[in-house]
Short mmCIF file of C-alpha atoms in Angstrom, two decimals:
data_model
loop_
_atom_site.label_atom_id
_atom_site.label_comp_id
_atom_site.label_asym_id
_atom_site.label_seq_id
_atom_site.Cartn_x
_atom_site.Cartn_y
_atom_site.Cartn_z
CA MET I 17 100.04 81.07 89.53
CA HIS I 18 97.05 79.96 91.78
CA VAL I 19 93.74 80.52 89.98
CA ILE I 20 90.62 81.20 92.36
CA PRO I 21 87.77 78.98 90.93
CA GLU I 22 84.78 80.94 89.69
CA LYS I 23 82.12 79.24 91.75
CA LYS I 24 79.12 80.37 93.73
CA VAL I 25 80.28 80.83 97.29
CA SER I 26 78.19 78.98 99.89
CA GLU I 27 76.73 80.77 102.75
CA LEU I 28 78.73 81.09 105.89
CA GLU I 29 76.72 80.44 109.05
CA ASP I 30 76.34 83.68 111.23
CA VAL I 31 77.78 81.81 114.20
CA LYS I 32 80.97 81.02 112.32
CA GLN I 33 81.26 84.71 111.15
CA PHE I 34 80.98 85.97 114.66
CA ALA I 35 83.55 83.49 115.88
CA LEU I 36 86.18 84.74 113.06
CA LEU I 37 85.41 88.18 113.95
CA GLU I 38 86.19 87.52 117.46
CA GLU I 39 89.30 85.67 116.62
CA PHE I 40 90.49 88.80 114.72
CA GLU I 41 89.66 91.11 117.77
CA THR I 42 91.31 88.80 120.19
CA ALA I 43 94.52 88.62 118.11
CA ASP I 44 94.74 92.36 117.90
CA ARG I 45 94.42 92.59 121.70
CA TYR I 46 97.23 89.98 122.12
CA ILE I 47 99.42 91.66 119.82
CA LYS I 48 98.95 95.24 120.88
CA ALA I 49 99.43 93.91 124.69
CA GLY I 50 102.74 92.31 123.85
CA PHE I 51 103.69 95.59 122.06
CA SER I 52 102.75 97.65 125.13
CA GLU I 53 104.82 95.44 127.28
CA LEU I 54 107.77 95.80 125.02
CA GLN I 55 107.36 99.75 125.02
CA ASN I 56 106.98 99.98 128.75
CA LYS I 57 109.69 102.16 130.12
CA THR I 58 109.96 100.26 133.34
CA PHE I 59 110.21 97.00 131.38
CA ASP I 60 112.34 94.43 133.14
CA THR I 61 114.40 93.01 130.39
CA ASP I 62 114.91 89.54 131.91
CA LEU I 63 111.06 89.09 131.46
CA TYR I 64 110.90 89.29 127.76
CA ARG I 65 109.06 86.14 127.62
CA PHE I 66 105.89 87.60 128.66
CA PRO I 67 105.47 89.96 125.61
CA PHE I 68 106.70 87.46 123.34
CA GLU I 69 104.24 84.96 124.45
CA LEU I 70 101.39 87.77 123.98
CA VAL I 71 102.61 88.37 120.50
CA ALA I 72 102.95 84.86 119.49
CA GLN I 73 99.45 84.00 120.60
CA GLY I 74 98.19 86.95 118.79
CA LEU I 75 99.94 85.85 115.44
CA GLU I 76 98.78 82.47 115.85
CA ARG I 77 95.19 83.57 116.11
CA PHE I 78 95.64 85.95 113.24
CA MET I 79 97.22 83.57 111.04
CA LYS I 80 94.60 80.82 111.65
CA ALA I 81 91.86 83.36 111.07
CA TYR I 82 93.48 84.38 107.80
CA LEU I 83 93.79 80.90 106.67
CA CYS I 84 89.95 79.99 107.36
CA ILE I 85 88.77 82.77 105.24
CA ALA I 86 91.36 82.09 102.56
CA HIS I 87 90.32 78.62 102.42
CA TYR I 88 86.65 79.59 102.16
CA HIS I 89 87.30 81.86 99.49
CA THR I 90 89.44 79.46 97.49
CA TYR I 91 87.31 76.38 97.89
CA GLN I 92 83.97 77.81 99.25
CA LYS I 93 84.20 75.81 102.49
CA LEU I 94 85.96 76.25 105.79
CA PRO I 95 88.91 73.76 106.53
CA ASP I 96 88.30 70.44 107.72
CA PRO I 97 88.68 69.96 111.69
CA ASP I 98 92.04 68.35 111.10
CA TYR I 99 93.58 71.13 108.98
CA PHE I 100 95.09 73.04 112.01
CA GLN I 101 95.78 69.70 113.84
CA LEU I 102 98.17 69.15 111.12
CA LEU I 103 99.64 72.61 111.01
CA GLY I 104 99.76 72.80 114.82
CA GLN I 105 100.86 75.79 116.78
CA ASP I 106 104.17 76.40 114.93
CA LEU I 107 104.09 80.14 113.67
CA GLU I 108 106.68 79.06 110.94
CA THR I 109 104.45 76.43 109.46
CA LEU I 110 101.46 78.74 109.55
CA PHE I 111 103.37 81.51 107.84
CA GLU I 112 104.78 79.03 105.20
CA GLU I 113 101.23 77.77 104.54
CA ILE I 114 100.02 81.36 103.86
CA LEU I 115 102.95 82.32 101.67
CA ASP I 116 102.89 79.01 99.56
CA THR I 117 99.23 78.78 98.96
CA TYR I 118 96.97 81.83 100.08
CA TYR I 119 99.01 85.02 99.38
CA PHE I 120 97.87 86.54 96.06
CA SER I 121 99.19 89.47 94.05
CA PHE I 122 97.40 92.75 93.58
CA ASP I 123 97.96 95.54 91.02
CA LYS I 124 99.86 98.03 93.31
CA LYS I 125 103.57 98.51 93.90
CA GLN I 126 103.12 97.93 97.52
CA TYR I 127 102.55 94.16 96.67
CA GLN I 128 106.11 94.04 95.56
CA LEU I 129 107.30 95.53 98.72
CA ASP I 130 105.14 93.32 100.76
CA ILE I 131 106.18 90.05 99.05
CA GLU I 132 109.69 90.83 98.99
CA PHE I 133 109.73 91.39 102.77
CA LEU I 134 107.72 88.33 103.49
CA LYS I 135 109.91 85.92 101.43
CA ASN I 136 113.34 87.33 101.97
CA SER I 137 113.64 89.10 105.35
CA LEU I 138 115.90 87.01 107.48
CA GLU I 139 115.31 89.24 110.28
CA LEU I 140 111.36 88.47 110.16
CA LYS I 141 111.94 84.73 109.79
CA GLY I 142 114.36 84.86 112.64
CA LEU I 143 111.96 86.66 114.98
CA ILE I 144 108.97 84.38 113.80
CA LYS I 145 111.26 81.34 114.92
CA ILE I 146 111.75 82.87 118.26
CA LEU I 147 108.06 83.92 118.86
CA SER I 148 106.92 80.52 117.67
CA SER I 149 109.49 78.94 120.13
CA TYR I 150 108.11 81.01 123.05
CA GLY I 151 104.49 80.37 122.13
CA GLN I 152 104.99 76.57 122.14
CA LEU I 153 107.81 75.79 124.58
CA SER I 154 108.66 78.61 127.06
CA ARG I 155 105.80 77.79 129.47
CA ASP I 156 107.42 74.52 130.25
CA GLU I 157 111.04 75.56 129.90
CA ASN I 158 111.87 75.80 133.59
CA PHE I 159 109.54 72.72 134.50
CA LYS I 160 111.73 70.64 132.09
CA VAL I 161 114.66 71.63 134.10
CA VAL I 162 113.13 70.89 137.40
CA LEU I 163 111.88 67.46 136.04
CA GLY I 164 115.32 66.48 134.75
CA ASN I 165 114.60 66.69 131.23
CA THR I 166 118.07 66.53 129.40
CA THR I 167 116.83 67.27 125.83
CA THR I 168 119.40 69.43 123.96
CA LYS I 169 116.79 71.22 122.00
CA LEU I 170 117.57 74.94 122.02
CA LYS I 171 115.56 77.08 124.54
CA PRO I 172 113.80 79.95 123.33
CA SER I 173 115.80 82.15 125.60
CA GLU I 174 118.97 81.03 123.81
CA LEU I 175 117.38 81.68 120.48
CA TRP I 176 116.37 85.14 121.74
CA PHE I 177 119.77 86.19 123.20
CA ASP I 178 121.47 85.12 120.08
CA TYR I 179 118.98 87.22 117.93
CA ARG I 180 119.42 90.13 120.34
CA ASN I 181 123.15 90.01 120.40
CA ARG I 182 123.59 89.78 116.61
CA PHE I 183 121.18 92.85 116.28
CA LEU I 184 123.15 94.97 118.87
CA LYS I 185 126.52 94.18 117.31
CA GLN I 186 125.20 94.95 113.97
CA HIS I 187 123.95 98.37 115.09
CA LYS I 188 127.24 98.96 117.08
CA THR I 189 125.38 98.97 120.35
CA GLU I 190 127.38 98.48 123.34
CA GLN I 191 126.37 95.80 126.05
CA SER I 192 125.62 93.32 123.35
CA GLU I 193 126.99 90.72 125.43
CA PHE I 194 125.27 91.69 128.65
CA ARG I 195 122.04 89.89 130.05
CA GLU I 196 120.57 93.35 131.17
CA LEU I 197 120.34 96.08 128.63
CA SER I 198 120.36 99.82 128.91
CA TYR I 199 117.11 101.52 128.32
CA GLU I 200 118.52 103.06 124.90
CA ALA I 201 119.62 99.72 123.74
CA HIS I 202 116.31 98.09 124.92
CA LYS I 203 114.26 100.66 123.23
CA LYS I 204 116.17 100.28 119.88
CA LEU I 205 115.76 96.45 120.07
CA THR I 206 112.22 96.43 120.92
CA GLN I 207 111.22 99.05 118.25
CA HIS I 208 112.97 96.75 115.61
CA CYS I 209 110.94 93.72 116.65
CA ILE I 210 107.57 95.79 116.67
CA ILE I 211 108.37 97.14 113.06
CA LEU I 212 108.95 93.66 111.74
CA ILE I 213 105.60 92.57 113.30
CA GLU I 214 103.80 95.55 112.05
CA LYS I 215 105.05 94.87 108.49
CA LEU I 216 104.05 91.36 108.76
CA CYS I 217 100.58 92.22 109.94
CA ALA I 218 100.32 95.00 107.43
CA ALA I 219 101.37 92.85 104.50
CA LEU I 220 98.66 90.02 105.53
CA SER I 221 96.10 92.69 106.05
CA ARG I 222 96.45 94.19 102.69
CA GLN I 223 95.29 90.89 101.08
CA PHE I 224 91.84 91.57 102.77
CA ILE I 225 91.75 95.35 101.76
CA PHE I 226 92.33 94.53 98.18
CA LYS I 227 89.83 91.91 98.15
CA ARG I 228 92.42 89.17 97.24
CA LEU I 229 90.54 86.98 99.79
CA GLY I 230 86.97 87.89 98.45
CA GLU I 231 84.04 90.10 99.52
CA LYS I 232 83.59 87.70 102.68
CA GLY I 233 87.21 88.35 103.63
CA LEU I 234 86.64 92.04 103.36
CA GLN I 235 83.30 91.79 105.41
CA LEU I 236 84.96 89.84 108.17
CA ALA I 237 88.25 91.58 108.15
CA SER I 238 87.56 93.67 111.42
CA THR I 239 89.22 96.98 112.25
CA MET I 240 92.57 95.10 113.02
CA VAL I 241 92.95 94.46 109.24
CA PHE I 242 92.25 98.05 108.27
CA GLU I 243 94.38 99.59 110.88
CA TYR I 244 97.51 97.39 110.06
CA GLY I 245 96.71 97.36 106.24
CA MET I 246 97.07 101.13 105.91
CA LEU I 247 100.26 101.50 107.56
CA TYR I 248 103.03 102.97 105.25
CA PRO I 249 106.77 102.76 105.61
CA GLN I 250 106.87 105.87 107.33
CA ASP I 251 104.41 104.91 109.95
CA TYR I 252 106.08 101.68 111.14
CA GLY I 253 107.50 101.81 114.80
CA LYS I 254 105.85 105.26 115.43
CA LYS I 255 102.59 104.13 117.40
CA ASN I 256 102.73 104.27 121.18
CA TYR I 257 100.85 101.07 122.33
CA GLY I 258 101.44 101.72 125.94
CA CYS I 259 99.79 105.11 125.84
CA SER I 260 97.56 106.55 128.46
CA ALA I 261 93.87 107.19 128.44
CA GLU I 262 94.73 110.75 127.49
CA GLU I 263 96.43 109.56 124.31
CA PRO I 264 94.26 107.03 122.52
CA LEU I 265 95.72 104.32 120.31
CA LEU I 266 93.86 105.57 117.28
CA LYS I 267 94.45 109.54 117.03
CA PRO I 268 91.61 111.56 115.31
CA GLN I 269 93.58 112.36 112.35
CA ASP I 270 94.02 108.56 112.02
CA LYS I 271 90.41 107.72 111.55
CA LEU I 272 89.86 104.68 109.28
CA PRO I 273 87.85 105.97 106.45
CA SER I 274 90.18 108.95 105.51
CA LYS I 275 93.26 106.63 105.55
CA LEU I 276 91.51 103.85 103.58
CA MET I 277 90.48 106.43 100.76
CA ARG I 278 94.19 107.63 100.94
CA PHE I 279 95.30 103.95 100.61
CA PHE I 280 93.21 103.06 97.53
CA LYS I 281 94.08 106.38 95.78
CA SER I 282 97.78 105.88 96.02
CA ASN I 283 99.94 103.67 93.78
CA GLU I 284 102.14 102.29 96.44
#
């Protein structure tokens, strides 16, 4: 079990705190923009790479901000400049670093649900692999063809179509072998992807809410962490991220303070 050393935490400069807050906010905007594109009724299913690249960049920023705060809480200092150089932009590597080193238990039943999902969901791991591939490779995918690159490495699009077809077959959806999906099939598939990412963000966010990353972590968490961290199983996949101005993302009955109190009072 990882034991957090009891030492006096050094001060974190204001400029660095503001930068971390901005990273959380930027991550939130990227992820929600990707979700909005996925939920768009006029979405051209051949342009799946655009929302995936948005979500991938948002997750990369979220995980790196998480790791900065977790490292600061554990060692009373931020990571060295070469820390992320070593981890790179690979979402799988960042995710493994969090799970192996900086994901701490808390005394709620919800922790067991979270850790079980993070460690054992093959659907989540498969989607993270796809998003990571899009985030790193898809921008150059066509140019490699144009420039005669003969590498045999699997393309992001091939990873996605394989994942998509397995899901549609598993759910007995017709058209599983077609490039273009019906709206019904597309809606079912994209909702599945959104739920997986919502659950991932929620599980990471609860580390902040339950102070597993310290007071500074809770202080720097931003509204993104509270919004995702207070999602319950019945909430996943229900939000309309592509809503109009008349239907705001955060409805009045979902204001953060009341949801926060409900979360702390529960034993979930």
